[in-house]
Coordinates of C-alpha atoms and ligand atoms in Angstrom, one line a residue:
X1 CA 121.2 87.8 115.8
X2 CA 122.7 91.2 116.6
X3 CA 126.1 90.2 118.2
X4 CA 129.0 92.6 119.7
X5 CA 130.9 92.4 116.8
X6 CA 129.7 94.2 113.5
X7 CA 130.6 90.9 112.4
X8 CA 128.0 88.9 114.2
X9 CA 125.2 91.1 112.4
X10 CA 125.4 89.0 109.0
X11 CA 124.7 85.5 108.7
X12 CA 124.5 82.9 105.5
X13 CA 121.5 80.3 106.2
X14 CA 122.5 77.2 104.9
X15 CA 119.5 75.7 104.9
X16 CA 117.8 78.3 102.9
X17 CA 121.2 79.9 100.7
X18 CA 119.9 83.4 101.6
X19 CA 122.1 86.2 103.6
X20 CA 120.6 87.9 106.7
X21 CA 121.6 91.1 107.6
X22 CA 120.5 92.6 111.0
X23 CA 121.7 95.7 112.1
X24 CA 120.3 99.1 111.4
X25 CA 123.8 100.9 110.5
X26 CA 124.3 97.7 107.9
X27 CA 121.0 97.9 106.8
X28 CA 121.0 101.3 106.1
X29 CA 124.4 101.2 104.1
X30 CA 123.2 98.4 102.0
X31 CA 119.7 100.5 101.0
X32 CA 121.9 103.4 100.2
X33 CA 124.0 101.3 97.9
X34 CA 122.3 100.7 95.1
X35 CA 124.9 99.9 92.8
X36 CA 126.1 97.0 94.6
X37 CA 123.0 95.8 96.0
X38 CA 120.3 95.6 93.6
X39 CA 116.3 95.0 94.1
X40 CA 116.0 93.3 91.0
X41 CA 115.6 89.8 93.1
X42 CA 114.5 88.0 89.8
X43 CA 118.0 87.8 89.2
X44 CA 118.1 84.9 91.4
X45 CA 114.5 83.8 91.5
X46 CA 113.8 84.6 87.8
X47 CA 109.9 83.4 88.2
X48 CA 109.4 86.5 89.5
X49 CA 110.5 88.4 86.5
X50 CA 107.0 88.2 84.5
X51 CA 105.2 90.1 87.3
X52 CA 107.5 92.6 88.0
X53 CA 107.8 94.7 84.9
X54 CA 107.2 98.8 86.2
X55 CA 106.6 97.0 90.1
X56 CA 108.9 99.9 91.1
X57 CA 110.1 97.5 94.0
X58 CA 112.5 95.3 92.0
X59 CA 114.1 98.0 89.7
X60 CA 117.3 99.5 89.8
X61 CA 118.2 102.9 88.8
X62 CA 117.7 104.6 86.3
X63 CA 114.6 102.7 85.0
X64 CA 113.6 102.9 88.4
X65 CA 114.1 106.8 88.9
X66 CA 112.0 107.3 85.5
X67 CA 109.4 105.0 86.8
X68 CA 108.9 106.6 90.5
X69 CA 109.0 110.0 88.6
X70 CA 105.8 109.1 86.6
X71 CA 104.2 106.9 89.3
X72 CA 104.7 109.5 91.9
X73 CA 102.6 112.1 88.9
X74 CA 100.0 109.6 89.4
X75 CA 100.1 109.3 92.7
X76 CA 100.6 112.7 94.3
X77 CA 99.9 113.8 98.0
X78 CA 96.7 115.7 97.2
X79 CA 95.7 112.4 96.1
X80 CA 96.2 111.2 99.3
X81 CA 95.1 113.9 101.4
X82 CA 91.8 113.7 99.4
X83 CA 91.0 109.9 100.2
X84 CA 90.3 111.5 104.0
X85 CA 86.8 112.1 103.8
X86 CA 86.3 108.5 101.9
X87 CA 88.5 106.7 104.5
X88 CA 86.6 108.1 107.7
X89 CA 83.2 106.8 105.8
X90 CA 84.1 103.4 105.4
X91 CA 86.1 103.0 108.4
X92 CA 82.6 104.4 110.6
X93 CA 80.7 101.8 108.0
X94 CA 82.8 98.6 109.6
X95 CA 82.8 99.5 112.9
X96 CA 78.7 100.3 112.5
X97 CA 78.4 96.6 111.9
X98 CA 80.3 95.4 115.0
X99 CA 78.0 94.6 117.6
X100 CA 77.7 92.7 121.2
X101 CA 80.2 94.7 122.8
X102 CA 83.2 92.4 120.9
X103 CA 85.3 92.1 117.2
X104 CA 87.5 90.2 115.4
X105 CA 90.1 93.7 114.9
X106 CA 91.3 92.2 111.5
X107 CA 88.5 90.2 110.1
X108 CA 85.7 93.3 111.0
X109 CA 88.2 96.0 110.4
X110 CA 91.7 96.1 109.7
X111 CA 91.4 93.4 107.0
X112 CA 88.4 95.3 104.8
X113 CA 89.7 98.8 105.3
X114 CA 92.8 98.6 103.3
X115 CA 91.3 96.9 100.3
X116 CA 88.3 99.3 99.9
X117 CA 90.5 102.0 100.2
X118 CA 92.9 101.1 97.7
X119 CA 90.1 99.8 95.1
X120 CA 88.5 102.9 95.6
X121 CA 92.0 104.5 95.0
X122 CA 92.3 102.5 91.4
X123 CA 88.2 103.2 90.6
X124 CA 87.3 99.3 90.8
X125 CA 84.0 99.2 91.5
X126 CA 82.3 98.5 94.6
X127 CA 80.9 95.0 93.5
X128 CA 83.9 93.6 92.2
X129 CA 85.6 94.1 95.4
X130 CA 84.8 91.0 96.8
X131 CA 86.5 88.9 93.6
X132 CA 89.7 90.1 94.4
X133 CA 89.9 90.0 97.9
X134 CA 89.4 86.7 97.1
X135 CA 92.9 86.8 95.3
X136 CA 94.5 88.8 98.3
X137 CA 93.1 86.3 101.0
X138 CA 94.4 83.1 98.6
X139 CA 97.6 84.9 98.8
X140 CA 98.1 85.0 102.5
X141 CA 96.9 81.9 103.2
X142 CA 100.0 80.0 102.6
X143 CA 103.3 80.3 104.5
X144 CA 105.9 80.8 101.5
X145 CA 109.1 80.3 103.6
X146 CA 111.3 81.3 101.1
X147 CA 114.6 78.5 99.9
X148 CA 116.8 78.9 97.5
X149 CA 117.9 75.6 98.0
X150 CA 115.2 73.1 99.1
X151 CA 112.7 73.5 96.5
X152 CA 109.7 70.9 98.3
X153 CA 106.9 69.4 96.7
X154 CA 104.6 71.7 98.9
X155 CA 107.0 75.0 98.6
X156 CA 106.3 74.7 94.6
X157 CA 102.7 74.1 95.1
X158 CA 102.0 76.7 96.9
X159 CA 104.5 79.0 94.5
X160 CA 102.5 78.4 91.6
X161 CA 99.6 78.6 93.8
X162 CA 100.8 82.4 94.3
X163 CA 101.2 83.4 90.7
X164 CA 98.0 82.0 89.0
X165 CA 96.5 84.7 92.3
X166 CA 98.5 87.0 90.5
X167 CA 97.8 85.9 86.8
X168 CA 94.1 86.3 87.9
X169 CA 94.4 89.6 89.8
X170 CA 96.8 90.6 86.7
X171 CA 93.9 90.0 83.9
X172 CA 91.1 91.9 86.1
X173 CA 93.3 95.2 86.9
X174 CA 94.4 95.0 83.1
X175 CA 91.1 94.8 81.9
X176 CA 89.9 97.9 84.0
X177 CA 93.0 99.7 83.0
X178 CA 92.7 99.0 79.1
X179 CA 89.2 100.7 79.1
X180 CA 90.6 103.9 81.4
X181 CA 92.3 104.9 77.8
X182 CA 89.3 105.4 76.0
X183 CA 87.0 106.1 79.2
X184 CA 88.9 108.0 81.4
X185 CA 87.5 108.4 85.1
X186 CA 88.5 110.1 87.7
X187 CA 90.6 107.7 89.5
X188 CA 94.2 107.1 90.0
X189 CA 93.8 103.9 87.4
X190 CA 92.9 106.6 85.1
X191 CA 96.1 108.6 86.3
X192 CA 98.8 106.1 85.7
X193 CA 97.6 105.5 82.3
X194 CA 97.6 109.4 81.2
X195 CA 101.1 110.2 83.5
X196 CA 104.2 111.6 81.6
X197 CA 107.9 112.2 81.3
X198 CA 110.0 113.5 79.2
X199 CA 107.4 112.0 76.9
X200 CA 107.1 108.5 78.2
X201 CA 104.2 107.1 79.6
X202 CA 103.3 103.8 81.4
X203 CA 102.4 100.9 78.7
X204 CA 99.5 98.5 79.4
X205 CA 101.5 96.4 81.4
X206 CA 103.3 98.3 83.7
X207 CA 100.0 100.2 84.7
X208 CA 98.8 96.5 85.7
X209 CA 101.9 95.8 87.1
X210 CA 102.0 98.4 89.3
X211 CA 98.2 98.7 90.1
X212 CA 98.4 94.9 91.2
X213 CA 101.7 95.5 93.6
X214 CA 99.8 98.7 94.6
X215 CA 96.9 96.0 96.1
X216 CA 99.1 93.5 97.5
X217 CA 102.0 96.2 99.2
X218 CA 99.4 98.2 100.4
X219 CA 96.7 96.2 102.1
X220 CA 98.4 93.6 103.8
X221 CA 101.0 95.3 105.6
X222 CA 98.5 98.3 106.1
X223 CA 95.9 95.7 107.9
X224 CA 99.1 94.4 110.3
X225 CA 99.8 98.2 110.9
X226 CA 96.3 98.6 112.3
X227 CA 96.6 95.1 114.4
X228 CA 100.2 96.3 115.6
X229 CA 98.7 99.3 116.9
X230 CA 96.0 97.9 119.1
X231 CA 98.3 95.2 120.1
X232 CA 101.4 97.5 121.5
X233 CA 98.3 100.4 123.2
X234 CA 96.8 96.6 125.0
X235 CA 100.1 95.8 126.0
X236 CA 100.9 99.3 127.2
X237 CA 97.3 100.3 129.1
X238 CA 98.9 103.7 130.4
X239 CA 100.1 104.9 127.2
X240 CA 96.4 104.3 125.6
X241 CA 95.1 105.8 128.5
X242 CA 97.8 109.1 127.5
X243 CA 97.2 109.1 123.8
X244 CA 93.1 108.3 124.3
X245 CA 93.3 111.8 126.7
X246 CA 95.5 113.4 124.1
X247 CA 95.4 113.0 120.7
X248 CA 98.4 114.5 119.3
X249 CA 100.0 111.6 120.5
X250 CA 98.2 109.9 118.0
X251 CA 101.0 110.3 114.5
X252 CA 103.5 108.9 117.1
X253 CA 101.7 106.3 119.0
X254 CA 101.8 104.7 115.2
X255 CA 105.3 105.6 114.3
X256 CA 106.1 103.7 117.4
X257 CA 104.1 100.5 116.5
X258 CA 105.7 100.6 113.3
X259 CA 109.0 100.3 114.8
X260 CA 107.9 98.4 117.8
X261 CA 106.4 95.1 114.8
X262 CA 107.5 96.4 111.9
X263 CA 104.6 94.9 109.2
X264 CA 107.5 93.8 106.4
X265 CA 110.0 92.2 108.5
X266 CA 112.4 91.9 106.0
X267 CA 113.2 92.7 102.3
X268 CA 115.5 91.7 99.9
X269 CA 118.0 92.4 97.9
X270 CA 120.8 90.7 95.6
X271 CA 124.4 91.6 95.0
X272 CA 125.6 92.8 92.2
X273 CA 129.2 92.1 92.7
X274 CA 131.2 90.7 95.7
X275 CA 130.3 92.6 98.5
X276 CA 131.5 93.3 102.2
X277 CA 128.9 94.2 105.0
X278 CA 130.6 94.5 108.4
X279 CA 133.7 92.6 107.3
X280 CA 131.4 89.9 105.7
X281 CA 132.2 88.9 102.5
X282 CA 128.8 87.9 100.5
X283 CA 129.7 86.8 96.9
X284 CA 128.0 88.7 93.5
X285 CA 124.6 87.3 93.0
X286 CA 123.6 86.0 96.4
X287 CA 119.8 87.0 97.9
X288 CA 120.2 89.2 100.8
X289 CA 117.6 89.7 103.5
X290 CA 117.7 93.4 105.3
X291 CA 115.5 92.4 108.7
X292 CA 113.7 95.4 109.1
X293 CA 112.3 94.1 112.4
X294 CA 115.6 93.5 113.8
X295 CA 117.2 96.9 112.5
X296 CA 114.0 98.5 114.4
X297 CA 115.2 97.2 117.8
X298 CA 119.0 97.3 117.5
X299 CA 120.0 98.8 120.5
X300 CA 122.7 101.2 119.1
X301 CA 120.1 103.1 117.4
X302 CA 116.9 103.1 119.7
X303 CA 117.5 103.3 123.8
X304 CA 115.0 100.7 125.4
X305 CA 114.0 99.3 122.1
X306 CA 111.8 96.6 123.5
X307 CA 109.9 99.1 124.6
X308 CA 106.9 100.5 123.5
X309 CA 107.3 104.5 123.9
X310 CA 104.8 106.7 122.3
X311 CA 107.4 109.7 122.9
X312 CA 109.8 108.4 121.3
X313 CA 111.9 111.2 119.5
X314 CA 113.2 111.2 117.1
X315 CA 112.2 107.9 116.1
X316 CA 114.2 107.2 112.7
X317 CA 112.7 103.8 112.1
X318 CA 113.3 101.7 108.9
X319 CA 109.5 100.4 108.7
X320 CA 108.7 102.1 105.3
X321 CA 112.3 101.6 104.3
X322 CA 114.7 104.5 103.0
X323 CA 116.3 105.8 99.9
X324 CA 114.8 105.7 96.3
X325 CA 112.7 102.9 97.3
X326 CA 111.3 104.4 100.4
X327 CA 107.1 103.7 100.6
X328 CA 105.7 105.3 98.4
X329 CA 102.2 104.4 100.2
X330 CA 103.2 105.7 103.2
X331 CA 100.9 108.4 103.4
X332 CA 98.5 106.7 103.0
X333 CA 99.3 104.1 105.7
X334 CA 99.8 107.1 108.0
X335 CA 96.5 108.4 107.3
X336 CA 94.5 105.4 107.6
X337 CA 96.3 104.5 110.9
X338 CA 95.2 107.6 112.5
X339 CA 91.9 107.8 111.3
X340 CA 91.2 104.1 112.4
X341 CA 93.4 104.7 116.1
X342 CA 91.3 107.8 116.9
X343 CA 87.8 106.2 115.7
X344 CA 88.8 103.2 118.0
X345 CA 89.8 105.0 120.6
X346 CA 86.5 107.6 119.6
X347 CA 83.7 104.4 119.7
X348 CA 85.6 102.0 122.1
X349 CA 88.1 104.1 125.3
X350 CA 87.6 100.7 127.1
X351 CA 88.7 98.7 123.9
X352 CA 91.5 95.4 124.9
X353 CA 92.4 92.1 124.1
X354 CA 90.3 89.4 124.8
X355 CA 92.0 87.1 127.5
X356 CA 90.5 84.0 126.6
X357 CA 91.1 84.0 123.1
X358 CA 94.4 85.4 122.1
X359 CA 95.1 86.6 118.9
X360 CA 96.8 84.5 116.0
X361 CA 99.8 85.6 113.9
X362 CA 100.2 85.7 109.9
X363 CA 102.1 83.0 108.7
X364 CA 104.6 84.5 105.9
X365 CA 107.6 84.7 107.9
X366 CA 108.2 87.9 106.7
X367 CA 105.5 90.0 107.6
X368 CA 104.8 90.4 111.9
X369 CA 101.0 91.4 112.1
X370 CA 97.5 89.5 113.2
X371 CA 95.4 87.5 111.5
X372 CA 93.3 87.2 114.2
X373 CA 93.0 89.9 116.5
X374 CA 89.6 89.5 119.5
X375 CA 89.0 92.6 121.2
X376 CA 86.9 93.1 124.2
X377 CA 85.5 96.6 123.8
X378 CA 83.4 97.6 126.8
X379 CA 84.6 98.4 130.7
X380 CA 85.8 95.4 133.1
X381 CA 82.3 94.9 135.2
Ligands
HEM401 C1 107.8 100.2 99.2 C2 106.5 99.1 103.7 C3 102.0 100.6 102.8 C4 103.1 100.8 98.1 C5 107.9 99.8 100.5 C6 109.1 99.4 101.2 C7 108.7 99.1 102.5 C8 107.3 99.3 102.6 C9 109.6 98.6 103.6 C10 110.5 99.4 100.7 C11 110.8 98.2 99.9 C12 112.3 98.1 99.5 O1 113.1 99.0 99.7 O2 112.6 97.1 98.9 C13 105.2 99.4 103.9 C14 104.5 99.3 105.1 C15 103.2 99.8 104.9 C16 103.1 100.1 103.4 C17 105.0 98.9 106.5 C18 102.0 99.9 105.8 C19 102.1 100.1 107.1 C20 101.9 100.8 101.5 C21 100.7 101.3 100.8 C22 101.1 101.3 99.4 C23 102.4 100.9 99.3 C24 99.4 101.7 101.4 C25 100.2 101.7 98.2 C26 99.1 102.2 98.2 C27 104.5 100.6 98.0 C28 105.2 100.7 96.7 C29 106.6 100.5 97.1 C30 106.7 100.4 98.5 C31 104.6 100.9 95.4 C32 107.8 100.5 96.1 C33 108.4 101.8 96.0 C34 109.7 101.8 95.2 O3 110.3 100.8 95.0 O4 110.1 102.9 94.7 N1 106.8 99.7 101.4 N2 104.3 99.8 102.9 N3 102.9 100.6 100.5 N4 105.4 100.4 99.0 FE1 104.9 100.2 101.0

């Protein structure tokens, strides 16, 4: 989908009514404009609005900029940098349970990480974990092939499927974050509830809003990261052997496999007014997906970019997206990949694929990661 011509990089699915945009110049424009190209998608799938209120992800400026600003109080990189010692403990606590010389990456590791770490993060406690992973794994079960047009028997099932998930993950965060105002803890639950500017501060709603988008942007995509890894090292047996020898290589080895299978393939946005990208015109209010995982491997911007190069400098991706919206987890996602990469590489140097039983994909057409993910982890005999 990334022709010659500039041209060629845009294309209107008829099937679905949503725009596609595919190349990384284009995509990077359209991020940059915010004016014209808004994330407020619930413009044209208003179901969404309810959920959405201070999810950072579909505002525009300046609510959005007022927002960040308070969020990012919350949310700060000594938070972050703090979770280290946490993160190494329950990522040596999975891997202690793994036994017979073979895992399941995802369901034994990359799966579990994520959502202890953020629920630790928010101060949910240990034993209620389980109740909304439950949620979370409801979630990704279905294949939610977005249409704007052909709205199936099956398609609204499973959409109303997806929001009483998030009705019932909405009520269990809320509850937690209601009692953080008259028990604070220290936890960043507790954080978002007490942040200020200029004399604002997050009502009950957007805390839950935002503590509920925190769980669901941050574990899934974070579990593909940690798949995407060990799949482009399996594929590339010299380069693990390099980075397992030298571990420096390790922040790039995952800057790589973020651009290599970027974990959100695509996100959206909706036009504001009419709009011309590459000498496309896309009308006002039209759903536009910017496909991350193409941008990642257009060839104007990345030499070789079907290939997996852990030297790769510099390496500019657009996994984490840019601009005012730009991850506001990834720090987090960088730390957990390279604590999990060097404790793999640590307890398992002979760790690959398993041959006879290859790994399976997630389903959601937008997000590239594993769902199932076998590893072999001793030597060849
Ligand atoms: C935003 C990817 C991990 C929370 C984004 C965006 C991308 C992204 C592409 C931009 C969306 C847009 O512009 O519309 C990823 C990937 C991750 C990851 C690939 C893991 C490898 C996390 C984690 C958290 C998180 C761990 C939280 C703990 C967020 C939030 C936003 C965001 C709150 C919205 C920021 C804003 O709109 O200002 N992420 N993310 N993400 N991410 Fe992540």
């Amino acid at each position: 989908m990334r022709g010659e011509a500039p041209k060629e990089r845009v294309a209107f699915d008829e099937r679905t009514g949503i725009w596609s945009v595919y190349g990384y110049e284009e995509t990077l424009r359209i991020m940059a404009d915010t004016d014209t190209f808004s994330s407020g998608i619930s413009r044209v799938v208003p179901e969404l609005a309810e959920f959405t209120e201070g999810g950072l992800t579909t505002l525009d400026p300046p609510r959005h900029t007022k927002l960040r600003k308070i969020v990012s109080k919350a949310f700060t990189p000594r938070v972050v940098s703090d979770m280290e010692s946490a993160i190494q403990r329950i990522s040596e606590e999975l891997l202690d349970q793994v036994e017979g010389g073979r895992m399941d990456l995802v369901a034994d590791f990359a799966y579990p990480l994520p959502v202890i770490v953020i629920a630790d993060l928010l101060g949910i406690p240990a034993e209620e974990r389980e109740t909304f992973r439950g949620w979370v794994d409801a979630m990704l079960s279905g294949t939610m092939d977005m249409s704007l047009n052909e709205r199936s028997e099956e398609y609204d099932k499973e959409f109303s499927r997806a929001i009483e998930n998030i009705q019932n993950l909405n009520s269990f965060i809320a509850e937690h974050a209601k009692s953080r105002r008259t028990a604070p803890r220290d936890d960043l639950l507790t954080r978002l509830v007490e942040a200020e500017v200029d004399g604002e501060r997050l009502t009950d709603q957007e805390v839950t809003n935002f503590a509920a988008l925190f769980l669901l942007a941050g574990h899934v995509t974070t579990s593909a990261l940690l798949g995407n890894m060990i799949l482009c090292l399996d594929q590339y047996p010299q380069q693990r052997k390099e980075v397992r020898d030298d571990r420096s290589l390790v922040p790039s080895a995952i800057e790589e496999a973020l651009r290599m299978y970027s974990p959100f393939a695509s996100i959206s946005r909706v036009t504001q007014t009419e709009a011309d990208v590459a000498g496309t015109k896309i009308p006002a209010d039209q759903l536009v997906a910017l496909v991350l995982g193409a941008a990642n491997r257009d060839e104007r911007q990345f030499a070789d970019p079907h290939v997996y190069d852990i030297r790769r400098d510099p390496n500019p991706h657009l996994a984490f997206g840019r601009g005012i919206h730009f991850c506001i987890g990834a720090p987090l996602a960088r730390l957990e990949g390279r604590i999990a990469m060097n404790l793999l590489l640590d307890r398992f140097p002979d760790l690959r694929c398993d041959p006879d039983d290859p790994p399976a994909y997630l389903t959601i057409p937008n997000l590239t990661g594993a769902q199932k993910l076998p590893l072999l982890l001793t030597a060849e005999a």
